[in-house]
Amino acid sequence: MSLSEGAASRALRPQGPAGGEALHVAIIMDGNGRWAKQRGLPRAFGHRAGVAALRRTVEGAEALGVGRLTVFGFSTENWTRPQREVSEILGLMKAYFASDLGRLERGGVRVRIIGRRENLSSDLLAIVDEAEARTAKNEKFHLQVAFNYGGRADIADAARRFAREVEEGRARASDLDEQRFEAQLSTAPAPAPDLVIRTGCERRLSNFLLWECAYAELIFQDVYWPDYGPDHLREAILEFQSRERRFGQVAVDDVLAAG
Ligand code: IPE
Ligand code: IPE
Ligand code: MG
């Protein structure tokens, strides 16, 4: 799709729906393995190229005026992959922060890792803690990395945390409503994503942000993640801007037509 001048400039300052808040884009970065296979390479090469795509996309998102980017890096189910591949992915996560943290910090990016901290090795935990601590005061751009993340696990953990409050007498079961529950999720207090992009030709959520995606626009881009970059992101944002979000209401035109 070629972009007209007008459409492109609209995409440069995308707005979320809630009164001028910056857009929150979430991405399921899928297709690394198939990208490598297509080239006759081991899957690890796809993951390495995927890190480069992440770097490009973070830079592109900032330049496009996106305020928050949440990327799915490793799911609770991905532990079932061959151990060698799991180690490769964990190693790349460490390498990414080792090489990019300084730049992210200087660039005003606030880094947050969402997902279960259990089962992460102590060196990975130290890197995650350092990334969050060093960027804690930044506000220009929010980068959330879902790592060892599963939507169901996160919902179960949130339920357990609330149940503990009840057990300890700090809350009553009748206090629980959507807002109170949401505050227990690992994504809290960040706003929900406005759009979720999945690359890699599949049409599913694969356990990503199940609660938070209730009203997100879903956009599927048939490109393997290692080939992704700012131009694809711009196209996704343009597609998002052409959608009408209704949140269960009727369209404004229909209300006017009905008198
Ligand atoms: C996404 O690419 C990266 C992770 C899940 C860690 P895949 O590794 O799932 O690549 P495909 O889907 O097998 O091509
Ligand atoms: C989702 O991709 C997880 C990440 C992108 C990190 P998967 O490749 O694990 O999803 P499935 O197995 O195709 O559903
Ligand atoms: Mg996959």
PDB file of C-alpha atoms and ligand atoms in Angstrom:
ATOM      1  CA  MET A   1       0.000   0.000   0.000  1.00  0.00           C
ATOM      2  CA  SER A   2       1.410   3.386  -0.874  1.00  0.00           C
ATOM      3  CA  LEU A   3       0.703   6.135   1.605  1.00  0.00           C
ATOM      4  CA  SER A   4      -0.681   9.494   0.557  1.00  0.00           C
ATOM      5  CA  GLU A   5       0.939  12.567   2.104  1.00  0.00           C
ATOM      6  CA  GLY A   6      -2.111  13.306   4.219  1.00  0.00           C
ATOM      7  CA  ALA A   7      -2.498   9.790   5.527  1.00  0.00           C
ATOM      8  CA  ALA A   8       1.194   9.550   6.334  1.00  0.00           C
ATOM      9  CA  SER A   9       1.219  12.769   8.329  1.00  0.00           C
ATOM     10  CA  ARG A  10      -1.877  11.653  10.248  1.00  0.00           C
ATOM     11  CA  ALA A  11       0.031   8.520  11.181  1.00  0.00           C
ATOM     12  CA  LEU A  12       2.876  10.565  12.572  1.00  0.00           C
ATOM     13  CA  ARG A  13       0.845  11.719  15.541  1.00  0.00           C
ATOM     14  CA  PRO A  14      -1.505   8.849  16.270  1.00  0.00           C
ATOM     15  CA  GLN A  15      -3.912   9.353  19.128  1.00  0.00           C
ATOM     16  CA  GLY A  16      -5.489   6.778  21.378  1.00  0.00           C
ATOM     17  CA  PRO A  17      -9.176   6.976  22.104  1.00  0.00           C
ATOM     18  CA  ALA A  18      -9.121   8.298  25.637  1.00  0.00           C
ATOM     19  CA  GLY A  19      -8.956  12.056  25.329  1.00  0.00           C
ATOM     20  CA  GLY A  20      -5.617  12.582  23.607  1.00  0.00           C
ATOM     21  CA  GLU A  21      -3.656   9.810  25.310  1.00  0.00           C
ATOM     22  CA  ALA A  22      -0.829   8.437  23.212  1.00  0.00           C
ATOM     23  CA  LEU A  23      -1.445   5.222  21.340  1.00  0.00           C
ATOM     24  CA  HIS A  24      -0.626   1.899  22.962  1.00  0.00           C
ATOM     25  CA  VAL A  25       0.450  -0.680  20.405  1.00  0.00           C
ATOM     26  CA  ALA A  26       0.995  -4.336  21.326  1.00  0.00           C
ATOM     27  CA  ILE A  27       2.807  -6.746  19.012  1.00  0.00           C
ATOM     28  CA  ILE A  28       2.921 -10.533  18.869  1.00  0.00           C
ATOM     29  CA  MET A  29       6.288 -10.872  17.172  1.00  0.00           C
ATOM     30  CA  ASP A  30       5.809 -14.167  15.355  1.00  0.00           C
ATOM     31  CA  GLY A  31       7.496 -15.948  12.457  1.00  0.00           C
ATOM     32  CA  ASN A  32      11.184 -16.026  13.411  1.00  0.00           C
ATOM     33  CA  GLY A  33      11.497 -19.784  12.916  1.00  0.00           C
ATOM     34  CA  ARG A  34       9.778 -19.824   9.532  1.00  0.00           C
ATOM     35  CA  TRP A  35      11.855 -16.864   8.376  1.00  0.00           C
ATOM     36  CA  ALA A  36      14.995 -18.867   9.137  1.00  0.00           C
ATOM     37  CA  LYS A  37      13.625 -22.068   7.624  1.00  0.00           C
ATOM     38  CA  GLN A  38      12.813 -20.253   4.377  1.00  0.00           C
ATOM     39  CA  ARG A  39      16.514 -19.404   4.166  1.00  0.00           C
ATOM     40  CA  GLY A  40      17.734 -22.882   5.097  1.00  0.00           C
ATOM     41  CA  LEU A  41      19.070 -21.552   8.420  1.00  0.00           C
ATOM     42  CA  PRO A  42      18.642 -22.824  11.983  1.00  0.00           C
ATOM     43  CA  ARG A  43      15.784 -21.213  13.927  1.00  0.00           C
ATOM     44  CA  ALA A  44      18.244 -19.348  16.140  1.00  0.00           C
ATOM     45  CA  PHE A  45      19.149 -17.135  13.165  1.00  0.00           C
ATOM     46  CA  GLY A  46      15.517 -16.091  12.954  1.00  0.00           C
ATOM     47  CA  HIS A  47      15.499 -15.111  16.617  1.00  0.00           C
ATOM     48  CA  ARG A  48      18.671 -13.089  16.165  1.00  0.00           C
ATOM     49  CA  ALA A  49      17.211 -11.284  13.168  1.00  0.00           C
ATOM     50  CA  GLY A  50      14.085 -10.790  15.272  1.00  0.00           C
ATOM     51  CA  VAL A  51      16.064  -8.743  17.802  1.00  0.00           C
ATOM     52  CA  ALA A  52      17.191  -6.417  15.014  1.00  0.00           C
ATOM     53  CA  ALA A  53      13.550  -6.043  13.945  1.00  0.00           C
ATOM     54  CA  LEU A  54      12.612  -5.191  17.527  1.00  0.00           C
ATOM     55  CA  ARG A  55      15.289  -2.494  17.643  1.00  0.00           C
ATOM     56  CA  ARG A  56      14.055  -0.970  14.356  1.00  0.00           C
ATOM     57  CA  THR A  57      10.457  -1.131  15.470  1.00  0.00           C
ATOM     58  CA  VAL A  58      11.084   0.527  18.844  1.00  0.00           C
ATOM     59  CA  GLU A  59      12.866   3.358  17.070  1.00  0.00           C
ATOM     60  CA  GLY A  60      10.086   3.589  14.495  1.00  0.00           C
ATOM     61  CA  ALA A  61       7.382   3.599  17.152  1.00  0.00           C
ATOM     62  CA  GLU A  62       8.999   6.479  18.963  1.00  0.00           C
ATOM     63  CA  ALA A  63       9.316   8.422  15.726  1.00  0.00           C
ATOM     64  CA  LEU A  64       5.670   7.690  14.819  1.00  0.00           C
ATOM     65  CA  GLY A  65       4.540   9.151  18.116  1.00  0.00           C
ATOM     66  CA  VAL A  66       3.377   5.897  19.714  1.00  0.00           C
ATOM     67  CA  GLY A  67       3.487   6.351  23.493  1.00  0.00           C
ATOM     68  CA  ARG A  68       3.593   2.747  24.597  1.00  0.00           C
ATOM     69  CA  LEU A  69       4.719  -0.445  22.906  1.00  0.00           C
ATOM     70  CA  THR A  70       4.164  -3.882  24.427  1.00  0.00           C
ATOM     71  CA  VAL A  71       5.940  -6.754  22.708  1.00  0.00           C
ATOM     72  CA  PHE A  72       5.477 -10.472  23.258  1.00  0.00           C
ATOM     73  CA  GLY A  73       8.980 -11.895  23.607  1.00  0.00           C
ATOM     74  CA  PHE A  74       8.517 -15.265  25.286  1.00  0.00           C
ATOM     75  CA  SER A  75       5.357 -17.004  26.456  1.00  0.00           C
ATOM     76  CA  THR A  76       4.766 -19.296  29.422  1.00  0.00           C
ATOM     77  CA  GLU A  77       4.149 -22.014  26.794  1.00  0.00           C
ATOM     78  CA  ASN A  78       7.429 -21.350  24.959  1.00  0.00           C
ATOM     79  CA  TRP A  79       9.304 -23.262  27.709  1.00  0.00           C
ATOM     80  CA  THR A  80       8.059 -26.437  25.987  1.00  0.00           C
ATOM     81  CA  ARG A  81      10.351 -25.757  22.996  1.00  0.00           C
ATOM     82  CA  PRO A  82      13.638 -27.639  22.674  1.00  0.00           C
ATOM     83  CA  GLN A  83      15.992 -26.579  25.453  1.00  0.00           C
ATOM     84  CA  ARG A  84      18.567 -25.286  23.010  1.00  0.00           C
ATOM     85  CA  GLU A  85      16.089 -22.891  21.455  1.00  0.00           C
ATOM     86  CA  VAL A  86      14.875 -21.709  24.873  1.00  0.00           C
ATOM     87  CA  SER A  87      18.491 -20.974  25.911  1.00  0.00           C
ATOM     88  CA  GLU A  88      19.080 -19.101  22.687  1.00  0.00           C
ATOM     89  CA  ILE A  89      16.036 -16.884  23.279  1.00  0.00           C
ATOM     90  CA  LEU A  90      16.977 -16.227  26.929  1.00  0.00           C
ATOM     91  CA  GLY A  91      20.502 -15.362  25.800  1.00  0.00           C
ATOM     92  CA  LEU A  92      19.164 -12.922  23.216  1.00  0.00           C
ATOM     93  CA  MET A  93      17.025 -11.207  25.840  1.00  0.00           C
ATOM     94  CA  LYS A  94      20.143 -10.638  27.935  1.00  0.00           C
ATOM     95  CA  ALA A  95      22.132  -9.496  24.913  1.00  0.00           C
ATOM     96  CA  TYR A  96      19.396  -7.066  23.865  1.00  0.00           C
ATOM     97  CA  PHE A  97      19.464  -5.245  27.195  1.00  0.00           C
ATOM     98  CA  ALA A  98      23.251  -5.427  27.431  1.00  0.00           C
ATOM     99  CA  SER A  99      23.591  -3.651  24.097  1.00  0.00           C
ATOM    100  CA  ASP A 100      20.528  -1.367  24.100  1.00  0.00           C
ATOM    101  CA  LEU A 101      19.838  -0.362  27.678  1.00  0.00           C
ATOM    102  CA  GLY A 102      22.135   2.671  27.616  1.00  0.00           C
ATOM    103  CA  ARG A 103      20.527   4.001  24.462  1.00  0.00           C
ATOM    104  CA  LEU A 104      17.016   3.343  25.773  1.00  0.00           C
ATOM    105  CA  GLU A 105      17.874   5.069  29.036  1.00  0.00           C
ATOM    106  CA  ARG A 106      19.310   8.136  27.301  1.00  0.00           C
ATOM    107  CA  GLY A 107      16.397   8.234  24.870  1.00  0.00           C
ATOM    108  CA  GLY A 108      13.802   8.646  27.640  1.00  0.00           C
ATOM    109  CA  VAL A 109      12.397   5.121  27.309  1.00  0.00           C
ATOM    110  CA  ARG A 110      10.886   3.507  30.382  1.00  0.00           C
ATOM    111  CA  VAL A 111      11.343  -0.262  30.292  1.00  0.00           C
ATOM    112  CA  ARG A 112       9.059  -2.657  32.071  1.00  0.00           C
ATOM    113  CA  ILE A 113       9.056  -6.444  31.952  1.00  0.00           C
ATOM    114  CA  ILE A 114       5.658  -8.061  32.405  1.00  0.00           C
ATOM    115  CA  GLY A 115       5.147 -11.726  33.177  1.00  0.00           C
ATOM    116  CA  ARG A 116       6.141 -14.215  35.836  1.00  0.00           C
ATOM    117  CA  ARG A 117       9.481 -13.603  37.478  1.00  0.00           C
ATOM    118  CA  GLU A 118       9.654 -17.147  38.850  1.00  0.00           C
ATOM    119  CA  ASN A 119      11.708 -19.596  36.719  1.00  0.00           C
ATOM    120  CA  LEU A 120      13.917 -16.776  35.452  1.00  0.00           C
ATOM    121  CA  SER A 121      17.587 -17.344  36.200  1.00  0.00           C
ATOM    122  CA  SER A 122      19.238 -14.963  38.668  1.00  0.00           C
ATOM    123  CA  ASP A 123      21.370 -13.316  35.955  1.00  0.00           C
ATOM    124  CA  LEU A 124      18.298 -12.659  33.803  1.00  0.00           C
ATOM    125  CA  LEU A 125      16.434 -11.321  36.832  1.00  0.00           C
ATOM    126  CA  ALA A 126      19.318  -8.973  37.580  1.00  0.00           C
ATOM    127  CA  ILE A 127      19.209  -7.628  34.016  1.00  0.00           C
ATOM    128  CA  VAL A 128      15.444  -7.157  34.166  1.00  0.00           C
ATOM    129  CA  ASP A 129      15.712  -5.333  37.514  1.00  0.00           C
ATOM    130  CA  GLU A 130      18.514  -3.148  36.201  1.00  0.00           C
ATOM    131  CA  ALA A 131      16.588  -2.242  33.040  1.00  0.00           C
ATOM    132  CA  GLU A 132      13.566  -1.229  35.089  1.00  0.00           C
ATOM    133  CA  ALA A 133      15.536   0.638  37.751  1.00  0.00           C
ATOM    134  CA  ARG A 134      17.735   2.597  35.349  1.00  0.00           C
ATOM    135  CA  THR A 135      14.772   3.758  33.267  1.00  0.00           C
ATOM    136  CA  ALA A 136      12.249   4.213  36.099  1.00  0.00           C
ATOM    137  CA  LYS A 137      12.168   8.001  35.807  1.00  0.00           C
ATOM    138  CA  ASN A 138      11.779   8.083  32.023  1.00  0.00           C
ATOM    139  CA  GLU A 139       8.436   9.084  30.571  1.00  0.00           C
ATOM    140  CA  LYS A 140       8.913   9.821  26.895  1.00  0.00           C
ATOM    141  CA  PHE A 141       8.145   6.306  25.682  1.00  0.00           C
ATOM    142  CA  HIS A 142       7.063   3.121  27.436  1.00  0.00           C
ATOM    143  CA  LEU A 143       8.471  -0.198  26.301  1.00  0.00           C
ATOM    144  CA  GLN A 144       6.817  -3.191  27.932  1.00  0.00           C
ATOM    145  CA  VAL A 145       8.371  -6.559  27.221  1.00  0.00           C
ATOM    146  CA  ALA A 146       6.166  -9.567  27.920  1.00  0.00           C
ATOM    147  CA  PHE A 147       8.610 -12.248  28.931  1.00  0.00           C
ATOM    148  CA  ASN A 148       7.645 -15.536  30.562  1.00  0.00           C
ATOM    149  CA  TYR A 149       4.187 -14.085  30.076  1.00  0.00           C
ATOM    150  CA  GLY A 150       0.863 -15.856  29.599  1.00  0.00           C
ATOM    151  CA  GLY A 151      -2.518 -14.164  29.778  1.00  0.00           C
ATOM    152  CA  ARG A 152      -4.101 -17.044  31.678  1.00  0.00           C
ATOM    153  CA  ALA A 153      -1.196 -17.278  34.122  1.00  0.00           C
ATOM    154  CA  ASP A 154      -1.401 -13.532  34.703  1.00  0.00           C
ATOM    155  CA  ILE A 155      -5.147 -13.710  35.381  1.00  0.00           C
ATOM    156  CA  ALA A 156      -4.659 -16.675  37.728  1.00  0.00           C
ATOM    157  CA  ASP A 157      -1.864 -14.799  39.556  1.00  0.00           C
ATOM    158  CA  ALA A 158      -4.088 -11.725  39.891  1.00  0.00           C
ATOM    159  CA  ALA A 159      -6.897 -13.863  41.331  1.00  0.00           C
ATOM    160  CA  ARG A 160      -4.465 -15.424  43.800  1.00  0.00           C
ATOM    161  CA  ARG A 161      -3.215 -12.006  44.918  1.00  0.00           C
ATOM    162  CA  PHE A 162      -6.754 -10.800  45.582  1.00  0.00           C
ATOM    163  CA  ALA A 163      -7.663 -14.045  47.356  1.00  0.00           C
ATOM    164  CA  ARG A 164      -4.655 -13.492  49.627  1.00  0.00           C
ATOM    165  CA  GLU A 165      -5.918 -10.003  50.507  1.00  0.00           C
ATOM    166  CA  VAL A 166      -9.229 -11.579  51.492  1.00  0.00           C
ATOM    167  CA  GLU A 167      -7.462 -14.294  53.494  1.00  0.00           C
ATOM    168  CA  GLU A 168      -5.468 -11.669  55.364  1.00  0.00           C
ATOM    169  CA  GLY A 169      -8.566  -9.604  56.078  1.00  0.00           C
ATOM    170  CA  ARG A 170      -7.462  -6.670  53.901  1.00  0.00           C
ATOM    171  CA  ALA A 171     -10.404  -7.026  51.488  1.00  0.00           C
ATOM    172  CA  ARG A 172     -13.802  -8.655  51.207  1.00  0.00           C
ATOM    173  CA  ALA A 173     -14.928 -10.794  48.278  1.00  0.00           C
ATOM    174  CA  SER A 174     -17.692  -8.276  47.598  1.00  0.00           C
ATOM    175  CA  ASP A 175     -15.031  -5.554  47.040  1.00  0.00           C
ATOM    176  CA  LEU A 176     -13.923  -7.216  43.826  1.00  0.00           C
ATOM    177  CA  ASP A 177     -14.954  -5.474  40.636  1.00  0.00           C
ATOM    178  CA  GLU A 178     -13.275  -5.132  37.233  1.00  0.00           C
ATOM    179  CA  GLN A 179     -11.178  -2.174  38.307  1.00  0.00           C
ATOM    180  CA  ARG A 180      -9.926  -3.816  41.463  1.00  0.00           C
ATOM    181  CA  PHE A 181      -9.144  -7.031  39.606  1.00  0.00           C
ATOM    182  CA  GLU A 182      -7.337  -5.227  36.817  1.00  0.00           C
ATOM    183  CA  ALA A 183      -5.103  -3.498  39.351  1.00  0.00           C
ATOM    184  CA  GLN A 184      -3.665  -6.924  40.239  1.00  0.00           C
ATOM    185  CA  LEU A 185      -2.568  -7.793  36.685  1.00  0.00           C
ATOM    186  CA  SER A 186       1.113  -7.477  35.816  1.00  0.00           C
ATOM    187  CA  THR A 187       0.241  -4.821  33.212  1.00  0.00           C
ATOM    188  CA  ALA A 188      -1.318  -2.486  35.825  1.00  0.00           C
ATOM    189  CA  PRO A 189      -1.496   0.491  35.898  1.00  0.00           C
ATOM    190  CA  ALA A 190      -0.772   0.804  32.155  1.00  0.00           C
ATOM    191  CA  PRO A 191      -3.760   1.458  29.893  1.00  0.00           C
ATOM    192  CA  ALA A 192      -4.983  -1.399  27.686  1.00  0.00           C
ATOM    193  CA  PRO A 193      -3.580  -1.658  24.156  1.00  0.00           C
ATOM    194  CA  ASP A 194      -5.481   0.187  21.456  1.00  0.00           C
ATOM    195  CA  LEU A 195      -4.324  -2.213  18.785  1.00  0.00           C
ATOM    196  CA  VAL A 196      -2.693  -5.610  18.754  1.00  0.00           C
ATOM    197  CA  ILE A 197      -0.593  -6.533  15.766  1.00  0.00           C
ATOM    198  CA  ARG A 198       0.332 -10.126  15.000  1.00  0.00           C
ATOM    199  CA  THR A 199       2.939 -10.852  12.397  1.00  0.00           C
ATOM    200  CA  GLY A 200       3.767 -14.270  10.966  1.00  0.00           C
ATOM    201  CA  CYS A 201       0.525 -15.256   9.211  1.00  0.00           C
ATOM    202  CA  GLU A 202      -1.365 -16.756  12.170  1.00  0.00           C
ATOM    203  CA  ARG A 203      -4.756 -15.519  13.326  1.00  0.00           C
ATOM    204  CA  ARG A 204      -4.719 -16.076  17.064  1.00  0.00           C
ATOM    205  CA  LEU A 205      -3.766 -14.416  20.342  1.00  0.00           C
ATOM    206  CA  SER A 206      -1.662 -17.308  21.699  1.00  0.00           C
ATOM    207  CA  ASN A 207      -2.423 -16.307  25.299  1.00  0.00           C
ATOM    208  CA  PHE A 208      -1.330 -12.672  24.931  1.00  0.00           C
ATOM    209  CA  LEU A 209      -2.993  -9.984  27.088  1.00  0.00           C
ATOM    210  CA  LEU A 210      -6.310 -11.833  27.263  1.00  0.00           C
ATOM    211  CA  TRP A 211      -7.977  -9.442  29.714  1.00  0.00           C
ATOM    212  CA  GLU A 212      -6.411  -6.290  28.303  1.00  0.00           C
ATOM    213  CA  CYS A 213      -7.352  -7.033  24.680  1.00  0.00           C
ATOM    214  CA  ALA A 214     -11.108  -7.002  25.325  1.00  0.00           C
ATOM    215  CA  TYR A 215     -11.608  -3.997  23.034  1.00  0.00           C
ATOM    216  CA  ALA A 216      -8.322  -3.817  21.169  1.00  0.00           C
ATOM    217  CA  GLU A 217      -8.379  -3.651  17.391  1.00  0.00           C
ATOM    218  CA  LEU A 218      -6.708  -6.757  15.960  1.00  0.00           C
ATOM    219  CA  ILE A 219      -4.430  -6.320  12.993  1.00  0.00           C
ATOM    220  CA  PHE A 220      -2.730  -9.230  11.247  1.00  0.00           C
ATOM    221  CA  GLN A 221       0.249  -8.502   9.033  1.00  0.00           C
ATOM    222  CA  ASP A 222       1.494 -11.353   6.896  1.00  0.00           C
ATOM    223  CA  VAL A 223       5.177 -10.700   7.273  1.00  0.00           C
ATOM    224  CA  TYR A 224       7.604 -12.762   9.306  1.00  0.00           C
ATOM    225  CA  TRP A 225       8.827 -10.782  12.303  1.00  0.00           C
ATOM    226  CA  PRO A 226      12.513 -10.524  11.241  1.00  0.00           C
ATOM    227  CA  ASP A 227      11.375  -8.562   8.159  1.00  0.00           C
ATOM    228  CA  TYR A 228       9.268  -6.141  10.221  1.00  0.00           C
ATOM    229  CA  GLY A 229      10.053  -2.465  10.609  1.00  0.00           C
ATOM    230  CA  PRO A 230       8.687   1.069  10.920  1.00  0.00           C
ATOM    231  CA  ASP A 231       6.933   0.996   7.514  1.00  0.00           C
ATOM    232  CA  HIS A 232       4.846  -2.007   8.575  1.00  0.00           C
ATOM    233  CA  LEU A 233       4.046  -0.319  11.856  1.00  0.00           C
ATOM    234  CA  ARG A 234       2.946   2.814  10.034  1.00  0.00           C
ATOM    235  CA  GLU A 235       0.631   0.716   7.847  1.00  0.00           C
ATOM    236  CA  ALA A 236      -0.867  -0.958  10.905  1.00  0.00           C
ATOM    237  CA  ILE A 237      -1.506   2.423  12.524  1.00  0.00           C
ATOM    238  CA  LEU A 238      -3.197   3.678   9.359  1.00  0.00           C
ATOM    239  CA  GLU A 239      -5.406   0.587   9.354  1.00  0.00           C
ATOM    240  CA  PHE A 240      -6.217   1.225  13.024  1.00  0.00           C
ATOM    241  CA  GLN A 241      -7.140   4.829  12.255  1.00  0.00           C
ATOM    242  CA  SER A 242      -9.615   3.661   9.604  1.00  0.00           C
ATOM    243  CA  ARG A 243     -11.496   1.479  12.110  1.00  0.00           C
ATOM    244  CA  GLU A 244     -14.475   2.625  14.137  1.00  0.00           C
ATOM    245  CA  ARG A 245     -14.240   1.601  17.772  1.00  0.00           C
ATOM    246  CA  ARG A 246     -17.665   1.334  19.341  1.00  0.00           C
ATOM    247  CA  PHE A 247     -17.051  -0.252  22.757  1.00  0.00           C
ATOM    248  CA  GLY A 248     -20.520  -1.783  22.642  1.00  0.00           C
ATOM    249  CA  GLN A 249     -22.274   1.465  21.733  1.00  0.00           C
ATOM    250  CA  VAL A 250     -23.970   2.319  18.443  1.00  0.00           C
ATOM    251  CA  ALA A 251     -22.143   4.331  15.810  1.00  0.00           C
ATOM    252  CA  VAL A 252     -22.435   8.127  16.179  1.00  0.00           C
ATOM    253  CA  ASP A 253     -24.026   8.418  12.675  1.00  0.00           C
ATOM    254  CA  ASP A 254     -26.701   5.894  13.638  1.00  0.00           C
ATOM    255  CA  VAL A 255     -27.579   7.811  16.810  1.00  0.00           C
ATOM    256  CA  LEU A 256     -27.991  11.014  14.750  1.00  0.00           C
ATOM    257  CA  ALA A 257     -30.009   9.201  12.053  1.00  0.00           C
ATOM    258  CA  ALA A 258     -32.328   7.738  14.676  1.00  0.00           C
ATOM    259  CA  GLY A 259     -32.997  11.291  15.950  1.00  0.00           C
TER     260      GLY A 259
HETATM  261  C1  IPE B   1       8.356 -15.895  17.495  1.00  0.00           C
HETATM  262  O1  IPE B   1       8.783 -16.665  16.432  1.00  0.00           O
HETATM  263  C2  IPE B   1       9.366 -15.825  18.604  1.00  0.00           C
HETATM  264  C3  IPE B   1       8.988 -16.574  19.805  1.00  0.00           C
HETATM  265  C4  IPE B   1       7.889 -17.246  19.986  1.00  0.00           C
HETATM  266  C5  IPE B   1       9.954 -16.573  20.891  1.00  0.00           C
HETATM  267  P1  IPE B   1       8.625 -18.242  16.420  1.00  0.00           P
HETATM  268  O2  IPE B   1       9.825 -18.846  17.046  1.00  0.00           O
HETATM  269  O3  IPE B   1       7.327 -18.652  17.021  1.00  0.00           O
HETATM  270  O4  IPE B   1       8.632 -18.531  14.877  1.00  0.00           O
HETATM  271  P2  IPE B   1       7.677 -19.509  14.068  1.00  0.00           P
HETATM  272  O5  IPE B   1       6.255 -19.133  14.445  1.00  0.00           O
HETATM  273  O6  IPE B   1       8.014 -20.901  14.477  1.00  0.00           O
HETATM  274  O7  IPE B   1       7.965 -19.223  12.642  1.00  0.00           O
HETATM  275  C1  IPE B   2       3.427 -16.385  20.465  1.00  0.00           C
HETATM  276  O1  IPE B   2       3.965 -17.068  19.405  1.00  0.00           O
HETATM  277  C2  IPE B   2       4.492 -16.063  21.476  1.00  0.00           C
HETATM  278  C3  IPE B   2       5.451 -15.039  21.087  1.00  0.00           C
HETATM  279  C4  IPE B   2       5.442 -14.366  19.980  1.00  0.00           C
HETATM  280  C5  IPE B   2       6.488 -14.763  22.051  1.00  0.00           C
HETATM  281  P1  IPE B   2       3.988 -18.673  19.324  1.00  0.00           P
HETATM  282  O2  IPE B   2       4.718 -18.997  18.099  1.00  0.00           O
HETATM  283  O3  IPE B   2       4.500 -19.235  20.597  1.00  0.00           O
HETATM  284  O4  IPE B   2       2.444 -19.036  19.196  1.00  0.00           O
HETATM  285  P2  IPE B   2       1.754 -20.323  18.591  1.00  0.00           P
HETATM  286  O5  IPE B   2       2.430 -21.517  19.200  1.00  0.00           O
HETATM  287  O6  IPE B   2       1.946 -20.289  17.108  1.00  0.00           O
HETATM  288  O7  IPE B   2       0.302 -20.204  18.947  1.00  0.00           O
HETATM  289 MG    MG B   3       5.455 -18.893  16.276  1.00  0.00          MG
END
